[in-house]
Amino acid sequence: GAVVSQHPSRVICKSGTSVKIECRSLDFQATTMFWYRQFPKKSLMLMATSNEGSKATYEQGVEKDKFLINHASLTLSTLTVTSAHPEDSSFYICSAREAGGTVIPHEQFFGPGTRLTVL
Amino acid sequence: GESVGLHLPTLSVQEGDNSIINCAYSNSASDYFIWYKQESGKGPQFIIDIRSNMDKRQGQRVTVLLNKTVKHLSLQIAATQPGDSAVYFCAESPGGFKTIFGAGTRLFVKA
């Protein structure tokens, strides 16, 4: 149980285009999902907290107009990188928290990540 | 601001030996501390966690130690195996909500 998937796993796009990354909780409902960014050989950096049915909360320094987040249902959150540039190339990872049931407050289930390359 | 860091960026151990990965943190208000394992090209995998009111917790082949006096966290892996080779991140969770990751240590297990 507690599986999180991401789609696509890998994407290459041209500079100036927009890319949408999906994060799905497959066997549980997630009121909260988190989006992280990871550069090669670096740690995960929290970008934003995605709440079902409301606006995402962005971490300091993350451009909300650049990284659009939509949490339209209890099993799906999307991250859209708008007008992508080579510096947006990175590994994007989502995680999800189960709605109301976990006894471990911090417990998150991570997706496998999406490798974005902007040419 | 909040930060979690590691003393050693890489660690190389012989198969069968014990591994110790260390981490320093700065936010005294964190409620939980967590260790994650990340293999190349994959998302983080939960290993073990410890609540701030504890100083030691054991799992299967792993032990986490928390020293709040010096704000130090460590992960001990017993009888390290080749499958343990990965990057290990410590993380903290203030209020048990969002998770802040440390810099990571790459563990190499030599056969």
Short mmCIF file of N, CA and C in Angstrom, two decimals, chain B residues 6-111:
data_model
loop_
_atom_site.label_atom_id
_atom_site.label_comp_id
_atom_site.label_asym_id
_atom_site.label_seq_id
_atom_site.Cartn_x
_atom_site.Cartn_y
_atom_site.Cartn_z
N LEU B 6 25.20 17.58 7.09
CA LEU B 6 25.91 16.34 7.35
C LEU B 6 27.38 16.61 7.47
N HIS B 7 28.07 15.79 8.30
CA HIS B 7 29.49 15.96 8.49
C HIS B 7 30.27 15.40 7.31
N LEU B 8 29.88 14.25 6.76
CA LEU B 8 30.66 13.57 5.74
C LEU B 8 29.85 13.45 4.46
N PRO B 9 30.37 13.90 3.34
CA PRO B 9 29.66 13.73 2.09
C PRO B 9 29.71 12.31 1.54
N THR B 10 30.78 11.57 1.79
CA THR B 10 30.89 10.19 1.31
C THR B 10 31.41 9.29 2.41
N LEU B 11 31.01 8.04 2.37
CA LEU B 11 31.45 7.05 3.33
C LEU B 11 31.64 5.73 2.61
N SER B 12 32.81 5.14 2.76
CA SER B 12 33.10 3.86 2.13
C SER B 12 33.35 2.84 3.22
N VAL B 13 32.62 1.72 3.17
CA VAL B 13 32.76 0.69 4.19
C VAL B 13 32.88 -0.67 3.53
N GLN B 14 33.47 -1.58 4.26
CA GLN B 14 33.61 -2.96 3.79
C GLN B 14 32.32 -3.71 4.08
N GLU B 15 31.94 -4.55 3.16
CA GLU B 15 30.74 -5.37 3.37
C GLU B 15 30.86 -6.13 4.69
N GLY B 16 29.81 -6.10 5.46
CA GLY B 16 29.81 -6.79 6.74
C GLY B 16 30.14 -5.89 7.92
N ASP B 17 30.81 -4.77 7.64
CA ASP B 17 31.12 -3.82 8.71
C ASP B 17 29.88 -3.00 9.05
N ASN B 18 29.98 -2.30 10.17
CA ASN B 18 28.90 -1.38 10.54
C ASN B 18 29.18 0.01 9.95
N SER B 19 28.13 0.70 9.59
CA SER B 19 28.24 2.06 9.03
C SER B 19 27.61 3.04 9.99
N ILE B 20 28.23 4.20 10.08
CA ILE B 20 27.66 5.27 10.89
C ILE B 20 27.63 6.54 10.05
N ILE B 21 26.46 7.07 9.86
CA ILE B 21 26.28 8.30 9.10
C ILE B 21 25.79 9.37 10.06
N ASN B 22 26.43 10.51 10.02
CA ASN B 22 26.14 11.56 10.98
C ASN B 22 25.44 12.76 10.35
N CYS B 23 24.76 13.51 11.18
CA CYS B 23 24.01 14.66 10.71
C CYS B 23 23.91 15.68 11.83
N ALA B 24 24.05 16.95 11.48
CA ALA B 24 23.83 18.03 12.44
C ALA B 24 22.59 18.81 12.02
N TYR B 25 21.83 19.23 12.98
CA TYR B 25 20.65 20.02 12.67
C TYR B 25 20.65 21.30 13.49
N SER B 26 19.84 22.25 13.07
CA SER B 26 19.87 23.54 13.77
C SER B 26 18.53 23.93 14.40
N ASN B 27 17.45 23.30 13.96
CA ASN B 27 16.14 23.70 14.47
C ASN B 27 15.75 22.88 15.68
N SER B 28 15.86 23.47 16.84
CA SER B 28 15.56 22.76 18.09
C SER B 28 14.08 22.43 18.23
N ALA B 29 13.25 23.08 17.42
CA ALA B 29 11.81 22.90 17.57
C ALA B 29 11.26 21.72 16.77
N SER B 30 12.11 21.04 16.02
CA SER B 30 11.61 19.92 15.22
C SER B 30 11.09 18.80 16.10
N ASP B 31 9.96 18.23 15.70
CA ASP B 31 9.33 17.17 16.48
C ASP B 31 9.80 15.78 16.09
N TYR B 32 10.16 15.66 14.82
CA TYR B 32 10.57 14.36 14.31
C TYR B 32 11.84 14.51 13.49
N PHE B 33 12.64 13.48 13.54
CA PHE B 33 13.83 13.39 12.70
C PHE B 33 13.75 12.07 11.95
N ILE B 34 14.09 12.13 10.67
CA ILE B 34 13.88 10.97 9.81
C ILE B 34 15.13 10.71 8.97
N TRP B 35 15.37 9.46 8.71
CA TRP B 35 16.43 9.07 7.77
C TRP B 35 15.78 8.45 6.54
N TYR B 36 16.28 8.90 5.37
CA TYR B 36 15.82 8.38 4.09
C TYR B 36 17.00 7.82 3.32
N LYS B 37 16.68 6.84 2.49
CA LYS B 37 17.66 6.26 1.57
C LYS B 37 17.21 6.58 0.15
N GLN B 38 18.12 7.03 -0.67
CA GLN B 38 17.77 7.31 -2.05
C GLN B 38 18.75 6.63 -2.99
N GLU B 39 18.22 5.77 -3.82
CA GLU B 39 19.03 5.13 -4.85
C GLU B 39 18.97 5.99 -6.11
N SER B 40 19.94 5.79 -6.96
CA SER B 40 20.09 6.63 -8.14
C SER B 40 18.83 6.63 -9.00
N GLY B 41 18.32 7.83 -9.30
CA GLY B 41 17.17 7.96 -10.18
C GLY B 41 15.84 7.61 -9.54
N LYS B 42 15.82 7.50 -8.22
CA LYS B 42 14.58 7.12 -7.54
C LYS B 42 14.22 8.13 -6.46
N GLY B 43 13.01 8.05 -5.97
CA GLY B 43 12.60 8.91 -4.86
C GLY B 43 13.13 8.39 -3.54
N PRO B 44 13.10 9.21 -2.49
CA PRO B 44 13.58 8.79 -1.17
C PRO B 44 12.72 7.66 -0.60
N GLN B 45 13.39 6.81 0.14
CA GLN B 45 12.72 5.69 0.79
C GLN B 45 12.89 5.83 2.29
N PHE B 46 11.81 5.81 3.01
CA PHE B 46 11.85 5.94 4.47
C PHE B 46 12.63 4.77 5.09
N ILE B 47 13.52 5.12 6.03
CA ILE B 47 14.26 4.08 6.74
C ILE B 47 13.77 3.97 8.18
N ILE B 48 13.91 5.06 8.90
CA ILE B 48 13.57 5.05 10.31
C ILE B 48 13.39 6.49 10.77
N ASP B 49 12.60 6.68 11.80
CA ASP B 49 12.42 8.00 12.35
C ASP B 49 12.56 7.96 13.86
N ILE B 50 12.66 9.13 14.45
CA ILE B 50 12.75 9.22 15.89
C ILE B 50 12.06 10.50 16.33
N ARG B 51 11.32 10.40 17.39
CA ARG B 51 10.64 11.58 17.90
C ARG B 51 11.61 12.35 18.78
N SER B 52 11.38 13.63 18.92
CA SER B 52 12.33 14.50 19.62
C SER B 52 12.45 14.18 21.11
N ASN B 53 11.49 13.45 21.66
CA ASN B 53 11.56 13.12 23.09
C ASN B 53 12.26 11.78 23.35
N MET B 54 12.84 11.24 22.31
CA MET B 54 13.58 9.99 22.43
C MET B 54 15.05 10.24 22.10
N ASP B 55 15.94 9.32 22.51
CA ASP B 55 17.35 9.47 22.14
C ASP B 55 17.87 8.28 21.34
N LYS B 56 17.05 7.25 21.26
CA LYS B 56 17.50 6.08 20.49
C LYS B 56 16.29 5.30 20.01
N ARG B 57 16.42 4.80 18.80
CA ARG B 57 15.37 3.95 18.28
C ARG B 57 16.00 2.93 17.35
N GLN B 58 15.55 1.69 17.48
CA GLN B 58 16.14 0.63 16.67
C GLN B 58 15.13 0.05 15.71
N GLY B 59 15.64 -0.28 14.52
CA GLY B 59 14.83 -0.98 13.55
C GLY B 59 15.56 -2.24 13.13
N GLN B 60 15.21 -2.73 11.98
CA GLN B 60 15.89 -3.92 11.50
C GLN B 60 17.24 -3.52 10.91
N ARG B 61 18.30 -3.87 11.56
CA ARG B 61 19.69 -3.56 11.17
C ARG B 61 20.04 -2.08 11.25
N VAL B 62 19.11 -1.24 11.62
CA VAL B 62 19.40 0.19 11.71
C VAL B 62 19.05 0.72 13.09
N THR B 63 19.83 1.70 13.50
CA THR B 63 19.59 2.38 14.77
C THR B 63 19.77 3.87 14.54
N VAL B 64 18.88 4.65 15.06
CA VAL B 64 19.01 6.10 14.98
C VAL B 64 19.24 6.62 16.39
N LEU B 65 20.22 7.50 16.51
CA LEU B 65 20.54 8.14 17.78
C LEU B 65 20.33 9.63 17.66
N LEU B 66 19.73 10.21 18.67
CA LEU B 66 19.46 11.65 18.68
C LEU B 66 20.08 12.26 19.92
N ASN B 67 20.94 13.22 19.72
CA ASN B 67 21.55 13.96 20.82
C ASN B 67 21.13 15.41 20.72
N LYS B 68 20.13 15.76 21.50
CA LYS B 68 19.58 17.11 21.40
C LYS B 68 20.51 18.16 22.00
N THR B 69 21.38 17.73 22.90
CA THR B 69 22.29 18.68 23.53
C THR B 69 23.22 19.32 22.50
N VAL B 70 23.71 18.49 21.59
CA VAL B 70 24.62 19.01 20.55
C VAL B 70 23.95 19.03 19.19
N LYS B 71 22.65 18.78 19.14
CA LYS B 71 21.88 18.81 17.89
C LYS B 71 22.51 17.90 16.85
N HIS B 72 22.63 16.64 17.22
CA HIS B 72 23.29 15.67 16.37
C HIS B 72 22.42 14.43 16.22
N LEU B 73 22.39 13.94 14.99
CA LEU B 73 21.60 12.77 14.64
C LEU B 73 22.52 11.78 13.92
N SER B 74 22.38 10.52 14.21
CA SER B 74 23.20 9.54 13.49
C SER B 74 22.37 8.32 13.10
N LEU B 75 22.82 7.69 12.03
CA LEU B 75 22.21 6.45 11.56
C LEU B 75 23.27 5.38 11.58
N GLN B 76 23.00 4.31 12.27
CA GLN B 76 23.92 3.19 12.30
C GLN B 76 23.30 2.03 11.54
N ILE B 77 24.08 1.48 10.61
CA ILE B 77 23.63 0.32 9.84
C ILE B 77 24.53 -0.84 10.21
N ALA B 78 23.94 -1.88 10.71
CA ALA B 78 24.72 -3.05 11.11
C ALA B 78 24.94 -3.99 9.93
N ALA B 79 26.11 -4.61 9.90
CA ALA B 79 26.42 -5.60 8.87
C ALA B 79 26.05 -5.09 7.49
N THR B 80 26.70 -3.99 7.11
CA THR B 80 26.37 -3.32 5.85
C THR B 80 26.50 -4.25 4.66
N GLN B 81 25.52 -4.16 3.78
CA GLN B 81 25.45 -5.02 2.61
C GLN B 81 25.57 -4.18 1.34
N PRO B 82 25.94 -4.81 0.23
CA PRO B 82 26.02 -4.05 -1.04
C PRO B 82 24.73 -3.32 -1.39
N GLY B 83 23.61 -3.91 -1.03
CA GLY B 83 22.32 -3.27 -1.31
C GLY B 83 22.08 -2.01 -0.49
N ASP B 84 22.93 -1.76 0.48
CA ASP B 84 22.82 -0.54 1.29
C ASP B 84 23.47 0.65 0.60
N SER B 85 24.22 0.40 -0.46
CA SER B 85 24.86 1.49 -1.19
C SER B 85 23.80 2.43 -1.75
N ALA B 86 23.89 3.69 -1.36
CA ALA B 86 22.89 4.70 -1.75
C ALA B 86 23.31 6.02 -1.14
N VAL B 87 22.50 7.03 -1.35
CA VAL B 87 22.66 8.30 -0.66
C VAL B 87 21.67 8.33 0.50
N TYR B 88 22.15 8.72 1.66
CA TYR B 88 21.31 8.77 2.85
C TYR B 88 21.12 10.22 3.27
N PHE B 89 19.87 10.58 3.47
CA PHE B 89 19.53 11.92 3.90
C PHE B 89 18.92 11.89 5.30
N CYS B 90 19.38 12.79 6.14
CA CYS B 90 18.64 13.04 7.36
C CYS B 90 17.63 14.14 7.05
N ALA B 91 16.57 14.17 7.78
CA ALA B 91 15.54 15.17 7.57
C ALA B 91 14.88 15.47 8.89
N GLU B 92 14.30 16.65 8.98
CA GLU B 92 13.58 17.01 10.18
C GLU B 92 12.20 17.51 9.80
N SER B 93 11.30 17.37 10.74
CA SER B 93 9.91 17.74 10.49
C SER B 93 9.40 18.60 11.64
N PRO B 94 9.51 19.91 11.49
CA PRO B 94 8.97 20.80 12.52
C PRO B 94 7.45 20.70 12.58
N GLY B 95 6.93 20.37 13.71
CA GLY B 95 5.49 20.24 13.83
C GLY B 95 4.92 19.01 13.15
N GLY B 96 5.79 18.15 12.63
CA GLY B 96 5.31 16.93 12.00
C GLY B 96 4.58 17.15 10.70
N PHE B 97 4.81 18.30 10.04
CA PHE B 97 4.09 18.57 8.81
C PHE B 97 5.01 18.44 7.60
N LYS B 98 5.70 19.50 7.24
CA LYS B 98 6.59 19.40 6.09
C LYS B 98 7.94 18.85 6.53
N THR B 99 8.69 18.38 5.57
CA THR B 99 9.97 17.73 5.84
C THR B 99 11.09 18.51 5.18
N ILE B 100 12.12 18.80 5.97
CA ILE B 100 13.28 19.53 5.46
C ILE B 100 14.45 18.58 5.41
N PHE B 101 15.06 18.48 4.24
CA PHE B 101 16.12 17.51 4.02
C PHE B 101 17.50 18.10 4.27
N GLY B 102 18.41 17.25 4.73
CA GLY B 102 19.81 17.60 4.87
C GLY B 102 20.55 17.34 3.57
N ALA B 103 21.88 17.52 3.60
CA ALA B 103 22.69 17.51 2.39
C ALA B 103 22.94 16.12 1.81
N GLY B 104 22.90 15.10 2.59
CA GLY B 104 23.10 13.75 2.06
C GLY B 104 24.50 13.21 2.20
N THR B 105 24.62 11.93 2.44
CA THR B 105 25.90 11.21 2.45
C THR B 105 25.79 10.01 1.53
N ARG B 106 26.78 9.89 0.65
CA ARG B 106 26.79 8.72 -0.24
C ARG B 106 27.55 7.59 0.45
N LEU B 107 26.90 6.46 0.55
CA LEU B 107 27.51 5.28 1.17
C LEU B 107 27.92 4.29 0.10
N PHE B 108 29.21 3.94 0.07
CA PHE B 108 29.74 2.93 -0.82
C PHE B 108 30.05 1.69 0.00
N VAL B 109 29.56 0.56 -0.42
CA VAL B 109 29.85 -0.69 0.27
C VAL B 109 30.76 -1.53 -0.62
N LYS B 110 31.94 -1.80 -0.14
CA LYS B 110 32.92 -2.56 -0.89
C LYS B 110 32.76 -4.05 -0.60
N ALA B 111 32.71 -4.82 -1.66
CA ALA B 111 32.53 -6.27 -1.50
C ALA B 111 33.84 -6.94 -1.07
#
